[in-house]
Protein backbone atom coordinates (compact mmCIF):
# COMPACT_ATOMS: atom_id res chain seq x y z
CA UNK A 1 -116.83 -54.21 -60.45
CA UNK A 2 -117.77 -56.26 -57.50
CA UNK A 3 -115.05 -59.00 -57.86
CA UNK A 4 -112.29 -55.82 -58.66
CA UNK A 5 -113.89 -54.87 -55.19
CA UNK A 6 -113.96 -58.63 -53.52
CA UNK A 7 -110.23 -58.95 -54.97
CA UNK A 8 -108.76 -55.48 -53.14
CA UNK A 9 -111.53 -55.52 -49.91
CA UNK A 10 -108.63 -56.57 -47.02
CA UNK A 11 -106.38 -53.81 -48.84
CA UNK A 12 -109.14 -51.48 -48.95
CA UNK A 13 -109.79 -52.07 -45.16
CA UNK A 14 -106.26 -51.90 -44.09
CA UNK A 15 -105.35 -49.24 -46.00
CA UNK A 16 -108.20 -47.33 -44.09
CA UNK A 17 -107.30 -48.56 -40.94
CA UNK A 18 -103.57 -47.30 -41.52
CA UNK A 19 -104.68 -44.05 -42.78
CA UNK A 20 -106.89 -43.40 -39.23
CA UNK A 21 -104.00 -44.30 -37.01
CA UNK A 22 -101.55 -42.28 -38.99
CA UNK A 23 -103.82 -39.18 -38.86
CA UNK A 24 -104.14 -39.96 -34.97
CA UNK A 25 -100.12 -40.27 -34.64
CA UNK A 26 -100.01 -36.96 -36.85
CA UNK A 27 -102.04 -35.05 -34.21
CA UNK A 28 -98.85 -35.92 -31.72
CA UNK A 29 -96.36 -35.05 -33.92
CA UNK A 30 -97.59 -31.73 -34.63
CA UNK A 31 -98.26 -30.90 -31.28
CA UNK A 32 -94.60 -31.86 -30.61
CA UNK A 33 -93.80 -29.35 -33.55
CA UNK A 34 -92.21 -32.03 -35.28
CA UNK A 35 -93.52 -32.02 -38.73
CA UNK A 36 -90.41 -30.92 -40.33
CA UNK A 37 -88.07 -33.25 -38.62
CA UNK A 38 -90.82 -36.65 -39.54
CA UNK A 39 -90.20 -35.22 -43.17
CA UNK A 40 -86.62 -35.77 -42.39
CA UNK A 41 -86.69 -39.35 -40.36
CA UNK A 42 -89.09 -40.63 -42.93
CA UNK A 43 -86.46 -39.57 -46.13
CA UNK A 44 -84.06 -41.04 -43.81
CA UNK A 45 -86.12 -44.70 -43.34
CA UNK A 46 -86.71 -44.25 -47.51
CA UNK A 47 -83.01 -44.10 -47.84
CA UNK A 48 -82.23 -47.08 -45.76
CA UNK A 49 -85.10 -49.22 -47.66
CA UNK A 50 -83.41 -48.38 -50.80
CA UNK A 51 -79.98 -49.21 -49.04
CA UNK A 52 -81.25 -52.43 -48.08
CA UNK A 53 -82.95 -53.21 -51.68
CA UNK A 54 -80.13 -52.61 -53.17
CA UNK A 55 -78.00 -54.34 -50.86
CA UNK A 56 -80.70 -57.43 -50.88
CA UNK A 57 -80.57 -57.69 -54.77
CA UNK A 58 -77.08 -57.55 -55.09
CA UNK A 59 -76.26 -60.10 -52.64
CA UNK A 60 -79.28 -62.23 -53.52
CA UNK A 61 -77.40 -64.93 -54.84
CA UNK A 62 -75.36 -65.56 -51.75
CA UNK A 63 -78.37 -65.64 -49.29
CA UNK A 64 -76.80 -63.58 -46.94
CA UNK A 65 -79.15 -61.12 -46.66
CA UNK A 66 -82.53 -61.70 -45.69
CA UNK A 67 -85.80 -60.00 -46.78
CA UNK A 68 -86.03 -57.75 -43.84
CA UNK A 69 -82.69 -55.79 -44.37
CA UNK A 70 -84.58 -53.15 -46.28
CA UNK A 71 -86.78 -52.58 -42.62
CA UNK A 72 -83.78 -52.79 -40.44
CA UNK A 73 -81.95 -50.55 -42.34
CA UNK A 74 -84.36 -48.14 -42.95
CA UNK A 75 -85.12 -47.97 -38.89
CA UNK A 76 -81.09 -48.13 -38.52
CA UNK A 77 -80.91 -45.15 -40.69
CA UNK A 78 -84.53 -43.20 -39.64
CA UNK A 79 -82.98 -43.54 -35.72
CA UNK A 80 -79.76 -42.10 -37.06
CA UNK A 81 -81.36 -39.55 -38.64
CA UNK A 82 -83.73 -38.79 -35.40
CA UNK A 83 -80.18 -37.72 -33.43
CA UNK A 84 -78.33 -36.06 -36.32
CA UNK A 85 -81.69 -33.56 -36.17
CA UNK A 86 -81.91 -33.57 -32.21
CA UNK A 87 -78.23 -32.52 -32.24
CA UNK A 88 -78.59 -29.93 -35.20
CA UNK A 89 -81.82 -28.31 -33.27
CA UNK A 90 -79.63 -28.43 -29.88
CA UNK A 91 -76.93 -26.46 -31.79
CA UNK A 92 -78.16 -23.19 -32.44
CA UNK A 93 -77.30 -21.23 -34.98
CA UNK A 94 -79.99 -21.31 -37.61
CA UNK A 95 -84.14 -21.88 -36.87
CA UNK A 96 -84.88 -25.47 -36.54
CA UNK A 97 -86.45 -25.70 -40.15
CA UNK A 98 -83.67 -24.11 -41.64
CA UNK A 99 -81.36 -26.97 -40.26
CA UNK A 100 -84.17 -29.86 -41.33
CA UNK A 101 -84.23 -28.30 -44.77
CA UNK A 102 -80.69 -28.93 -45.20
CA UNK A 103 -80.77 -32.13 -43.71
CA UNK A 104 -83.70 -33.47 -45.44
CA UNK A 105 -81.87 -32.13 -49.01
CA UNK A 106 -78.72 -34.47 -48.08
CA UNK A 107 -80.76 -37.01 -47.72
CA UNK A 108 -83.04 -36.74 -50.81
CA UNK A 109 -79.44 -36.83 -52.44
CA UNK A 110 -78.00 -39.23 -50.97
CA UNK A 111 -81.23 -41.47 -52.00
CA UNK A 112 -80.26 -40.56 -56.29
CA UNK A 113 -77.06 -41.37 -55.27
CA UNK A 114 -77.84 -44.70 -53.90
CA UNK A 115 -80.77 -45.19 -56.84
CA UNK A 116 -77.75 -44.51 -59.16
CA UNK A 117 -75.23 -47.05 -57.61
CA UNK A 118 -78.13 -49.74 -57.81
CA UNK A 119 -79.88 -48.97 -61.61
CA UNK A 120 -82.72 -51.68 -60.88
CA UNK A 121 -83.66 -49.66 -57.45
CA UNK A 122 -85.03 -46.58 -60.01
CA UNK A 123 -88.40 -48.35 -59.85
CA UNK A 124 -88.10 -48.93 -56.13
CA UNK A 125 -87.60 -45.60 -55.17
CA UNK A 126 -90.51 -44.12 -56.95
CA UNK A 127 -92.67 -46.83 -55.71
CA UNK A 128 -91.39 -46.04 -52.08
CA UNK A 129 -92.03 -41.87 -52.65
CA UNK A 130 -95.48 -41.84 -54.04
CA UNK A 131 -96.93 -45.45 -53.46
CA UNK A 132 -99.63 -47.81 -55.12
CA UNK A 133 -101.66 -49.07 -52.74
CA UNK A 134 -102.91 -51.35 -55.35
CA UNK A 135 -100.17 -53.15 -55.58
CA UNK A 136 -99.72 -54.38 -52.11
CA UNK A 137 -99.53 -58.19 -51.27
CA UNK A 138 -102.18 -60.34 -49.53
CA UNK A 139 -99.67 -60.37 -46.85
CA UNK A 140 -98.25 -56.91 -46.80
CA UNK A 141 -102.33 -55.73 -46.78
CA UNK A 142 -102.95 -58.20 -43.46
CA UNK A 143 -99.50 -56.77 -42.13
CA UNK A 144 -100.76 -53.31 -42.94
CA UNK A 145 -103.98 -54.28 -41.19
CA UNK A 146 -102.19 -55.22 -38.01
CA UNK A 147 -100.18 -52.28 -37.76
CA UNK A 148 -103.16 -50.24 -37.94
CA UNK A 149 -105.32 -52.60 -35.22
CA UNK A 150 -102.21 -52.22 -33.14
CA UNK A 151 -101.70 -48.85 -33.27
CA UNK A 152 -105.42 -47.12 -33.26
CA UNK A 153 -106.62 -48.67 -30.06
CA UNK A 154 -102.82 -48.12 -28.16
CA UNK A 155 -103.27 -43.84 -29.02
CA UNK A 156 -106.85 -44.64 -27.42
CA UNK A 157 -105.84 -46.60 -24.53
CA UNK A 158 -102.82 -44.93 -23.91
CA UNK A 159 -104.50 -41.17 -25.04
CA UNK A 160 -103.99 -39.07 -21.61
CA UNK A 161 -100.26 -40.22 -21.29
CA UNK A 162 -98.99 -39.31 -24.63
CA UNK A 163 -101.49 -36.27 -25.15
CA UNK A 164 -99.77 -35.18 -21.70
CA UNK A 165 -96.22 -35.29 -22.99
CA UNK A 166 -97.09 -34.22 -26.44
CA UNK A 167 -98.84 -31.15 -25.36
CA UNK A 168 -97.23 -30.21 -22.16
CA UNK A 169 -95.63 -27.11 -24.69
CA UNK A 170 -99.06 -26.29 -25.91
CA UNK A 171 -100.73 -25.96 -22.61
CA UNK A 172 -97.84 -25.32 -20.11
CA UNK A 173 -95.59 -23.37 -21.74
CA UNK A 174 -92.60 -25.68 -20.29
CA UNK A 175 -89.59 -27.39 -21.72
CA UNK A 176 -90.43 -30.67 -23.25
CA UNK A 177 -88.88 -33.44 -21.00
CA UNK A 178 -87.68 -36.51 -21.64
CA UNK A 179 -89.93 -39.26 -20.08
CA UNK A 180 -91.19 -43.07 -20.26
CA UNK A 181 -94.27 -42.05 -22.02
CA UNK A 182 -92.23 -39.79 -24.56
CA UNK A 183 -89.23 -42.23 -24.96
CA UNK A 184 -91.82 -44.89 -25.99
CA UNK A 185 -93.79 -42.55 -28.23
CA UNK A 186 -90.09 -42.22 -30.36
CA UNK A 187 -89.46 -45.25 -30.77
CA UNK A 188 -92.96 -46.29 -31.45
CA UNK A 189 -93.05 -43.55 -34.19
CA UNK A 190 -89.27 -44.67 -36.07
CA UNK A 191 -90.94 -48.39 -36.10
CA UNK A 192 -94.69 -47.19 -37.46
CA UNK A 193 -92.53 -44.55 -39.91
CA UNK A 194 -89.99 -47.60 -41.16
CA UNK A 195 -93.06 -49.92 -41.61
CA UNK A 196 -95.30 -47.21 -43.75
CA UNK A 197 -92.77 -45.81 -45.99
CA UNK A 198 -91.58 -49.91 -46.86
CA UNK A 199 -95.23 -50.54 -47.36
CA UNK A 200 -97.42 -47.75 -48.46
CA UNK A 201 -94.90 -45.25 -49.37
CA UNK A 202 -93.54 -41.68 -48.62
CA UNK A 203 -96.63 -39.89 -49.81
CA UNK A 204 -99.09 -41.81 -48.35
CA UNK A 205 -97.74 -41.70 -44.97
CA UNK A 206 -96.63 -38.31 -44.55
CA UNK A 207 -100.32 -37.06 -46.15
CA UNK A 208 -102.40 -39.06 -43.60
CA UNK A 209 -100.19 -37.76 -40.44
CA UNK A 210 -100.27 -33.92 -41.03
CA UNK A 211 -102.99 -32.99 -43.72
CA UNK A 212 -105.93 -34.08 -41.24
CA UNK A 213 -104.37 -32.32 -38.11
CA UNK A 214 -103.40 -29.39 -40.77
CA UNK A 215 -106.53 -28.41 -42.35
CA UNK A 216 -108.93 -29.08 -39.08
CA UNK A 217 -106.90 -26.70 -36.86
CA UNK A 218 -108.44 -23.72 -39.24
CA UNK A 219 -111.97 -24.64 -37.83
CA UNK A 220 -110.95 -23.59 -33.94
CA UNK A 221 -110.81 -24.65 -30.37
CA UNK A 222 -113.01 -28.05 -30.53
CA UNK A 223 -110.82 -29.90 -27.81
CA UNK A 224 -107.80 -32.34 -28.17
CA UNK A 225 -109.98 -35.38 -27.97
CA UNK A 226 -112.66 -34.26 -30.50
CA UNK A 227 -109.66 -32.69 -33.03
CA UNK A 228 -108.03 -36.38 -32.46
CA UNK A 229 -110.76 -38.64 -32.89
CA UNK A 230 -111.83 -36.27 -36.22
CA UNK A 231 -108.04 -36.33 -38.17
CA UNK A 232 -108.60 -40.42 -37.62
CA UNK A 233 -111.99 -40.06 -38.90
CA UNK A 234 -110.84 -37.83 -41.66
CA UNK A 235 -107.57 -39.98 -42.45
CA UNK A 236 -110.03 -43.24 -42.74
CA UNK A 237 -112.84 -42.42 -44.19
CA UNK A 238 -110.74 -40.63 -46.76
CA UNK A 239 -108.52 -43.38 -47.86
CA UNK A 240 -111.42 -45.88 -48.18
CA UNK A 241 -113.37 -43.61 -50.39
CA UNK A 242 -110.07 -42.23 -52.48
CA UNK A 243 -109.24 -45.78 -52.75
CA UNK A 244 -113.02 -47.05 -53.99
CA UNK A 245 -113.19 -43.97 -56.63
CA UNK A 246 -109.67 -45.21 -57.57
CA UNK A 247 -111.09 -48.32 -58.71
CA UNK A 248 -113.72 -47.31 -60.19
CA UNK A 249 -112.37 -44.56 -62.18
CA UNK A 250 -109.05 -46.72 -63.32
CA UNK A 251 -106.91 -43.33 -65.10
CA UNK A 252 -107.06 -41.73 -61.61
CA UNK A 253 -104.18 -42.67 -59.30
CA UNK A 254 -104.60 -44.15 -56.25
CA UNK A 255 -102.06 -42.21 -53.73
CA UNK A 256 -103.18 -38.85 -55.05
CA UNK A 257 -106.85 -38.98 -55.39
CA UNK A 258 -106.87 -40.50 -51.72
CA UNK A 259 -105.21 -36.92 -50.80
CA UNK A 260 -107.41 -35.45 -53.06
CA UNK A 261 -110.18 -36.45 -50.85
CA UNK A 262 -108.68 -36.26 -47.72
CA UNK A 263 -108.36 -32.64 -48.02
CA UNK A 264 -111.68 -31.93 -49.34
CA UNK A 265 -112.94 -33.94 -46.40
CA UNK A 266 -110.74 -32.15 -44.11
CA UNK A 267 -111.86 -28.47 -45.13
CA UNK A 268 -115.53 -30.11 -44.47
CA UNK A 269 -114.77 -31.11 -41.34
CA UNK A 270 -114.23 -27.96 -40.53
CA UNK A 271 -117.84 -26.13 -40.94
CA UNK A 272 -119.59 -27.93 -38.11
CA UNK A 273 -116.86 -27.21 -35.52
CA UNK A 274 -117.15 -23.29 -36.59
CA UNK A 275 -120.31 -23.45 -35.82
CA UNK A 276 -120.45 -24.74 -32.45
């Protein structure tokens, strides 16, 4: 057990490290009421992994394209997805969910379709919905770990100017606006969103940014900061332990039983913050 452990430590750590910042960049995003439309921009990056996979192994024996057409196309295709949505909420007509619904249904199609057109890509695109964070490389665990250095320490550093512009509805009541702070956070989210569901998958990702931020709001007022720095807390300790009992219990899988214990944790969290 302690060389299975030695063998998957750096994934183990990264995976944890990922799993804080997401839960961090989920507190944004829901304040920004965007839960629906991530769903949508991260079926959107899935679809233009796939697209590039396929793409990738069909032209493999040309060399034309190179290993990173799956990323750019997914962040080609999550960014075109980002302004079909702005344009559909900007529209009218329907509620806002009602229009990510549909779009996020086109897109889960269009993904079969594209699964279909490329047989070998069947495998692929359940790896890239529900993830195996077992399976990662030595290098796509030290990437993951990167990611996640990068990004925890920028929402810290950088907390009062994106908590501003993500909450200015929350607190103010006013119009969202477009700004440098908010313009950044975008594209900073389509590059994070590209990067996770490539790596650690669909599940994974979209788990660790809204099930934290989710289940904690039920315990009450406890302050931006505090309900921040607990979804990382939550998201981080959760994967590392979800991960460990993974390994040591080898029938359970690893994706689920880290949500598994991510929302357990996450209704815990809640207790002490009733109290006070």
């Amino acid at each position: 057990m302690q060389a299975l452990f030695s063998i998957y430590a750096v994934t183990i750590l990264a995976a944890s490290v990922l799993g804080a910042a997401l839960a961090g960049l989920g507190t944004q995003l829901a304040a920004r009421d965007r839960a629906m439309q991530t769903l949508c921009i991260s079926q959107g990056a899935m679809l233009g992994v796939l697209l590039g996979l396929g793409i990738f192994d069909f032209m493999a024996d040309l060399a034309l394209v190179s290993s990173g057409a799956p990323f750019v196309l997914g962040l080609v295709l999550a960014a075109a997805t980002s302004y079909v949505s702005e344009r559909l909420a900007a529209s009218g007509g329907s509620s806002n969910n009602t229009h990510f619904a549909a779009l996020f249904a086109v897109l889960l199609a269009c993904g079969y379709l594209i699964s279909a057109l490329f047989p070998m890509l069947e495998s692929h695109m359940s790896q890239k919905y529900f993830g195996d964070l077992a399976t990662l490389s030595r290098s796509e665990s030290y990437a993951t770990l990167a990611v996640g250095l990068v990004l925890l320490p920028s929402a810290i550093v950088f907390r009062r100017q994106i908590t501003r512009d993500s909450f200015a509805i929350a607190i103010l009541g006013a119009p969202q606006k477009s700004t440098k702070w908010g313009n950044l956070f975008a594209v900073g989210s389509l590059i994070v969103l590209c990067f996770c569901i490539q790596t650690v998958g669909f599940l994974f990702t979209i788990a660790c940014l809204f099930i934290p931020t989710s289940v904690l709001s039920f315990g009450g007022k406890s302050g931006l900061t505090r309900h921040i720095v607990s979804c990382a807390m939550v998201g981080g300790l959760a994967t590392a332990l979800g991960f460990i009992l993974s390994l040591v219990f080898s029938h359970l899988p690893t994706v689920p039983t880290i949500i598994a214990v991510m929302t357990l944790a996450a209704g815990l969290f809640t207790k002490p913050w009733n109290k006070s």
